[in-house]
Coordinates of C-alpha atoms and ligand atoms in Angstrom, one line a residue:
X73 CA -27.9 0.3 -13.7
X74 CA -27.0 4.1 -13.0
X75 CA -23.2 5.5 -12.9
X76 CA -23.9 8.8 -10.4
X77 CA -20.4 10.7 -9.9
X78 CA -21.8 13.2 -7.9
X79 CA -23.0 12.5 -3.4
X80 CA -25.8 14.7 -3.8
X81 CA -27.3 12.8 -6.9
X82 CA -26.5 9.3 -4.9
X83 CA -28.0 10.3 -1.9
X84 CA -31.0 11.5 -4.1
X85 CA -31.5 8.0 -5.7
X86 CA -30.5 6.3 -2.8
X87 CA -33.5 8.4 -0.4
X88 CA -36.2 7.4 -3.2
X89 CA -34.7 3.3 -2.5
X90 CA -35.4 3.3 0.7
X91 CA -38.7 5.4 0.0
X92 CA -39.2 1.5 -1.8
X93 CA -38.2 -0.1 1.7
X94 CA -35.1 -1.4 -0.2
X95 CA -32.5 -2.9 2.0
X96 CA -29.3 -1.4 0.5
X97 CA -25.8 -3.1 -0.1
X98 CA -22.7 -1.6 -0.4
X99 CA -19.7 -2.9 -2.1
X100 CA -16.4 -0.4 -1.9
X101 CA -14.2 -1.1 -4.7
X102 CA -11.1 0.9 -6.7
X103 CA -12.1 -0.9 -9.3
X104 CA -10.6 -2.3 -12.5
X105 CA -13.1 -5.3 -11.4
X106 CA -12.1 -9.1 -11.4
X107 CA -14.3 -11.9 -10.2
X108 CA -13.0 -11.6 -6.5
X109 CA -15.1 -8.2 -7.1
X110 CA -17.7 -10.1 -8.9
X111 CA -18.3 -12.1 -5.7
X112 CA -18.5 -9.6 -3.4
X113 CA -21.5 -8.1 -5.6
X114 CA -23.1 -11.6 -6.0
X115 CA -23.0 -11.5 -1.8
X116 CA -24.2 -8.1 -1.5
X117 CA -27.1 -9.2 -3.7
X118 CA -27.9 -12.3 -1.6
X119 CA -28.3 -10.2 1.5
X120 CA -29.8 -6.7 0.4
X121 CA -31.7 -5.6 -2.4
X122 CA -30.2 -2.8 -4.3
X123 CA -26.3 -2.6 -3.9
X124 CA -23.9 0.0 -4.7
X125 CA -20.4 -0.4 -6.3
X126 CA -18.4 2.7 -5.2
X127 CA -15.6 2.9 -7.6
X128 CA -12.6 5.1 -6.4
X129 CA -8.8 4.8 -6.7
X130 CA -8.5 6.7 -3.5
X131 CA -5.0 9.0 -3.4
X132 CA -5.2 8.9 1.0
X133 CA -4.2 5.6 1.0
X134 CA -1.5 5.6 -1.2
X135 CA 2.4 6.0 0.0
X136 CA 4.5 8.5 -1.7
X137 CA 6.2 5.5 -3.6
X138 CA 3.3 3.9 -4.3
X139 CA 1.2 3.1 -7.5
X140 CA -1.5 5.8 -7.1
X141 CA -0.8 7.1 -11.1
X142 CA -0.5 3.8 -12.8
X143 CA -3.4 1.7 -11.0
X144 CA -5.4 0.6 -13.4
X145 CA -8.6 2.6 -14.7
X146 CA -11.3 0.8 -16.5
X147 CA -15.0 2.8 -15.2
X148 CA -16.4 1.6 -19.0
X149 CA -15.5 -2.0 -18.8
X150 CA -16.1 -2.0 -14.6
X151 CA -19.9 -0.6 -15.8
X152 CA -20.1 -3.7 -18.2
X153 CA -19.1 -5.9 -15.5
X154 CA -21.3 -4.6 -12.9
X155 CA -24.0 -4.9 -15.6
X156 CA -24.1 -8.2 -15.9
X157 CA -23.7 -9.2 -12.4
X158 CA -27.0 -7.4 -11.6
X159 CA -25.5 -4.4 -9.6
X160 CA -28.0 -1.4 -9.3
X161 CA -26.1 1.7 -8.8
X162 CA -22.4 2.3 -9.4
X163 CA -20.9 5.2 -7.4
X164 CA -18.1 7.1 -9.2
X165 CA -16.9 10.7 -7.6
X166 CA -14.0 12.3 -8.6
X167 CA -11.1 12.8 -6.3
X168 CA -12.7 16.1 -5.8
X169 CA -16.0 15.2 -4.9
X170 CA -14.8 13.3 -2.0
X171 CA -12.1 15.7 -1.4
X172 CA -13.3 19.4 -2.2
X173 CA -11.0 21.1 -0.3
X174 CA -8.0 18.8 -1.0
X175 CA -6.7 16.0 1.6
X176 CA -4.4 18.2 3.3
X177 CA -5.9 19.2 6.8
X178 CA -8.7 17.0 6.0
X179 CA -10.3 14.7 8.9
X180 CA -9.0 11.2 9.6
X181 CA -10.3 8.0 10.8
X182 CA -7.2 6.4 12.5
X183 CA -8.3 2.9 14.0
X184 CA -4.8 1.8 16.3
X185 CA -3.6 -1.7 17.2
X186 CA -5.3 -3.6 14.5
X187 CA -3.7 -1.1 12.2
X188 CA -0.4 -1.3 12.9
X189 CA 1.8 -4.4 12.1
X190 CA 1.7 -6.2 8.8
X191 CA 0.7 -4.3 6.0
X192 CA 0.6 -1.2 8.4
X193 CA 4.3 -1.8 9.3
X194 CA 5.5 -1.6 5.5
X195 CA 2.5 1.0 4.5
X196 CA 3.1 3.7 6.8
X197 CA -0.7 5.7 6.8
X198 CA -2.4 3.0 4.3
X199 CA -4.5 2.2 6.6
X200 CA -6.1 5.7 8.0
X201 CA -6.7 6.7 4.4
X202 CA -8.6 3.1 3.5
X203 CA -10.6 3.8 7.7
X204 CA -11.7 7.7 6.1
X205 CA -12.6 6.8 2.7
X206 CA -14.4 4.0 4.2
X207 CA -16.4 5.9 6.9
X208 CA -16.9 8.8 4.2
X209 CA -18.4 5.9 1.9
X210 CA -20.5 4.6 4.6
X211 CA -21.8 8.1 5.5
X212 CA -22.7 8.7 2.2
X213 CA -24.8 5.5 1.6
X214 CA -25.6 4.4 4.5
X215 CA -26.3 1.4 3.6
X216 CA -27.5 -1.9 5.6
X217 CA -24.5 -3.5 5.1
X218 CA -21.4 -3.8 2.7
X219 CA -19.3 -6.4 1.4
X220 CA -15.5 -6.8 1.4
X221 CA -12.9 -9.2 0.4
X222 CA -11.0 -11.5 2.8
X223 CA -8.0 -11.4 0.6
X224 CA -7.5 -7.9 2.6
X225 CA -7.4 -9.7 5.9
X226 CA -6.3 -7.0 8.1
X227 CA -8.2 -4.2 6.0
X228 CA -11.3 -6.2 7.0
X229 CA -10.1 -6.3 10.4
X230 CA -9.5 -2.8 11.0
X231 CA -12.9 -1.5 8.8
X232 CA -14.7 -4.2 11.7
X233 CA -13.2 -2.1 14.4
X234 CA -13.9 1.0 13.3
X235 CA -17.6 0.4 12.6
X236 CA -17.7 -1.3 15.9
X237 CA -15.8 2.0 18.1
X238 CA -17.8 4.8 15.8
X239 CA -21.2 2.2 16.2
X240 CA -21.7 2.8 12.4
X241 CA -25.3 1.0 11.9
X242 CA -23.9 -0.9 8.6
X243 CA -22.8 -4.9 8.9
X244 CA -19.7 -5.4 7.9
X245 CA -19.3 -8.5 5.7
X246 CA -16.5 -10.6 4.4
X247 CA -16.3 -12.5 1.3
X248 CA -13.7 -15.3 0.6
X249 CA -10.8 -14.7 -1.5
X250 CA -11.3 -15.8 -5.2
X251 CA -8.3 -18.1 -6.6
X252 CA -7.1 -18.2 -10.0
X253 CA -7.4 -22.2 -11.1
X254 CA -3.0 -22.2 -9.9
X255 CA -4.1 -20.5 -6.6
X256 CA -3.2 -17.1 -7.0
X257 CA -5.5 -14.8 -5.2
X258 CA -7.1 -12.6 -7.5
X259 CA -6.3 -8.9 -7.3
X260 CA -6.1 -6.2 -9.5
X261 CA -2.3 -5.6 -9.2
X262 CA -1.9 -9.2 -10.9
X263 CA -1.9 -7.2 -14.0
X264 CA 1.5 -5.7 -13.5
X265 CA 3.2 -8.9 -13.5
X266 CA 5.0 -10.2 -16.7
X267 CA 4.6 -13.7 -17.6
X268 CA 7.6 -15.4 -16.1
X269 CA 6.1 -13.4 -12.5
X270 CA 2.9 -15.2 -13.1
X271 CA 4.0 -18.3 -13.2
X272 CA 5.8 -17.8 -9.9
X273 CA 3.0 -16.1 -8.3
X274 CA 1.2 -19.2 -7.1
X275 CA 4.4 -19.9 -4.6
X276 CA 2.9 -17.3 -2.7
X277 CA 0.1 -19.2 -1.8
X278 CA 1.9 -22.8 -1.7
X279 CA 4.4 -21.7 1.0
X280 CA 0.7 -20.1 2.9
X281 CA -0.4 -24.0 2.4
X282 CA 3.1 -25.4 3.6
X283 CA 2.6 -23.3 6.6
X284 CA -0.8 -24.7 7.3
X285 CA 0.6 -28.0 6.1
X286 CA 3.4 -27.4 9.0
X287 CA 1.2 -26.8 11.9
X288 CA -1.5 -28.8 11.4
X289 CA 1.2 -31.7 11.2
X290 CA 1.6 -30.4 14.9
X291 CA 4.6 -28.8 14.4
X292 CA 4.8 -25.8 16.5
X293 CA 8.2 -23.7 16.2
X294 CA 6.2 -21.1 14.4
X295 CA 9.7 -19.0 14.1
X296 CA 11.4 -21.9 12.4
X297 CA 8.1 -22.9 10.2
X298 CA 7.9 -19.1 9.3
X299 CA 11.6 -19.1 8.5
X300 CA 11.3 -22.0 6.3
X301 CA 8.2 -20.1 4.2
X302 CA 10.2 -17.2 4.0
X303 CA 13.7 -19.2 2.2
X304 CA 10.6 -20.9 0.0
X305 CA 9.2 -17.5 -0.7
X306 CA 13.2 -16.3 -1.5
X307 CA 13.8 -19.0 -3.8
X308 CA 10.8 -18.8 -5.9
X309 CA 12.0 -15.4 -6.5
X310 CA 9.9 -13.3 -4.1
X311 CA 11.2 -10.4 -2.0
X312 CA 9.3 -11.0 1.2
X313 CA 7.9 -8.1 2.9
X314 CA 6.4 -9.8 5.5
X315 CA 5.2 -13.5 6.4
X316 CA 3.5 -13.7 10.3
X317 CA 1.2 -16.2 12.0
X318 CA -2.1 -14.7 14.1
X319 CA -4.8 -15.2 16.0
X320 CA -7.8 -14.5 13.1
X321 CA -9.9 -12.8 15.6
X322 CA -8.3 -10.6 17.4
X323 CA -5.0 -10.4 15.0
X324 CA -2.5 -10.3 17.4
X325 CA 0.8 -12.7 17.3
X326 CA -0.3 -16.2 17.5
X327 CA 1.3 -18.5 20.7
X328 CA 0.4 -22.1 21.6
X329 CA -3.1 -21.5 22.9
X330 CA -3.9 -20.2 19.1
X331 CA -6.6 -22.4 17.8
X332 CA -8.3 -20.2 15.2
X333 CA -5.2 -19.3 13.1
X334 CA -4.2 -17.1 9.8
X335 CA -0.8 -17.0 7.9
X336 CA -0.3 -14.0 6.1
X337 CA 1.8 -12.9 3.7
X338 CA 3.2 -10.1 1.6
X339 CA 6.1 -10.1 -0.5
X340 CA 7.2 -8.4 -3.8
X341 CA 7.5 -10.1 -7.5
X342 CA 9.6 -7.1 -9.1
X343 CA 8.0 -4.2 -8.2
X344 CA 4.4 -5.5 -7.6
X345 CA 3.3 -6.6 -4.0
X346 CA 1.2 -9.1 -3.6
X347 CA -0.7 -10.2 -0.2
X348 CA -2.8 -13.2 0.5
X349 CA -3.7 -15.2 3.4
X350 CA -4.9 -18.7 4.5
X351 CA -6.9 -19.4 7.6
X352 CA -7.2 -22.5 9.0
X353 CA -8.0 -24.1 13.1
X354 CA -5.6 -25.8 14.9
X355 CA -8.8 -26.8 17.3
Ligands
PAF298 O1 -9.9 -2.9 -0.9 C1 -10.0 -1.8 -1.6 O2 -10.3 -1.9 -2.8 C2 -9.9 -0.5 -1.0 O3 -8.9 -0.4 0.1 C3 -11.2 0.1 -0.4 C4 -11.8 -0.8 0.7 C5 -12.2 0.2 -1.6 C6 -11.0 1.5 0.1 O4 -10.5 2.4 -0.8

């Protein structure tokens, strides 16, 4: 397994794999890697035969107040990782190989609707940085497909959209969310929580599983069900940013005819916020 930091050098190695006929996999991390990551790899290497890890805390879809200096950094460990999981090629530019000519001015992929809402709502711009860095990974590789998490529900949804609009050849998979054996999804910003936030974590995604619980009882005041999560969420010490039923395929707000449902959730220990989501059918 290579670590290339430079597009030209990828593209190099990458032309000579599909000299091979290799169908190529692409997995977009920031990394500081945890088995969530692990699995997207392990798909990516069920479906294609020589996958790329891009690894790349990118600054566009940060906020001004958000954690872009202190997000953790860990290429050497990340490599060992990646390693053993059986990854060929890990992609590591700089901030400016990917932006020579700074991020001011510079081009963006804005996907609306799907976008907005949600983690959009309290993320003002998140979402057009993760829609550029995405489409500039994808034009890079060009690969056959690339893998990412389900844990970022509406990330998936808008990278979907805007592969389907721009007709960007890639598939776009998803890969479950990876639980922790108390149910906390995993994520890299689990780090920043002290012990005492740890052990309330998991409330997160019990109040997700009351809310399934709820509705699948056939309960159907979603307000009142959502308001109940949210006191639950309150009392376990959580600052909730935002909790909201859906329809999982189109992500708009869920009503009575909803059959293929997700509860999502984000909502601040401290000063880390966490997101996860549960989908389930009311069919
Ligand atoms: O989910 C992430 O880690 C990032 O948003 C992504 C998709 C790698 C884009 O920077």
């Amino acid at each position: 397994m290579n670590t290339l930091h430079s597009i030209a050098q990828l593209r190099a190695a990458l032309a000579r794999a599909r000299q091979e006929n290799k169908r190529i996999g692409l997995v977009p991390t920031m990394g500081n890697l945890h088995d969530g990551h692990i699995a997207l790899v392990e798909k990516a290497l069920q479906r294609s035969d020589y996958v790329v890890v891009s690894i790349f805390v990118n600054p566009l879809q940060f906020g001004p107040n958000e954690d872009l200096d202190s997000y953790p950094r860990t290429l050497a460990e990340d490599q060992r990782k990646l390693l053993d999981a059986g990854a060929h090629m890990v992609f590591a530019p700089s901030v400016n190989e990917m932006y020579p000519e700074g991020m001011d001015g510079h081009t963006l992929v804005s996907v609306p609707v799907v976008s907005e809402g949600l983690c959009g709502a309290s993320r003002p711009g998140h979402f057009d940085g993760v829609s550029t860095v995405v489409s500039k990974l994808l034009n890079i590789v060009q690969p056959d497909l690339a893998v990412f998490g389900e844990k970022d529900f509406q990330q998936l949804a808008v990278i979907r959209k805007m592969a389907h609009d721009l007709c960007l050849p890639a598939q776009i998979m998803g890969a479950p969310i990876v639980r922790a054996a108390d149910g906390l999804a995993l994520s890299s910003r689990n780090g920043y929580l002290d012990e005492t936030q740890r052990r309330s974590a998991p409330r997160l995604y019990q109040t997700l599983q009351h809310i399934e619980q709820q509705l699948v009882g056939g309960r159907r005041d979603f307000p009142v069900v959502i308001e109940e999560a949210r006191i639950m969420l309150t009392e376990a010490g959580f600052r909730p940013d935002y909790l909201d039923l859906r329809d999982a395929l189109t992500l708009q707000p869920a009503n009575s005819e909803t059959q293929d449902m997700v509860a999502l959730a984000a909502a601040f220990l401290g000063a880390t916020r966490l997101i996860d989501n549960l989908r389930f059918s009311l069919a």
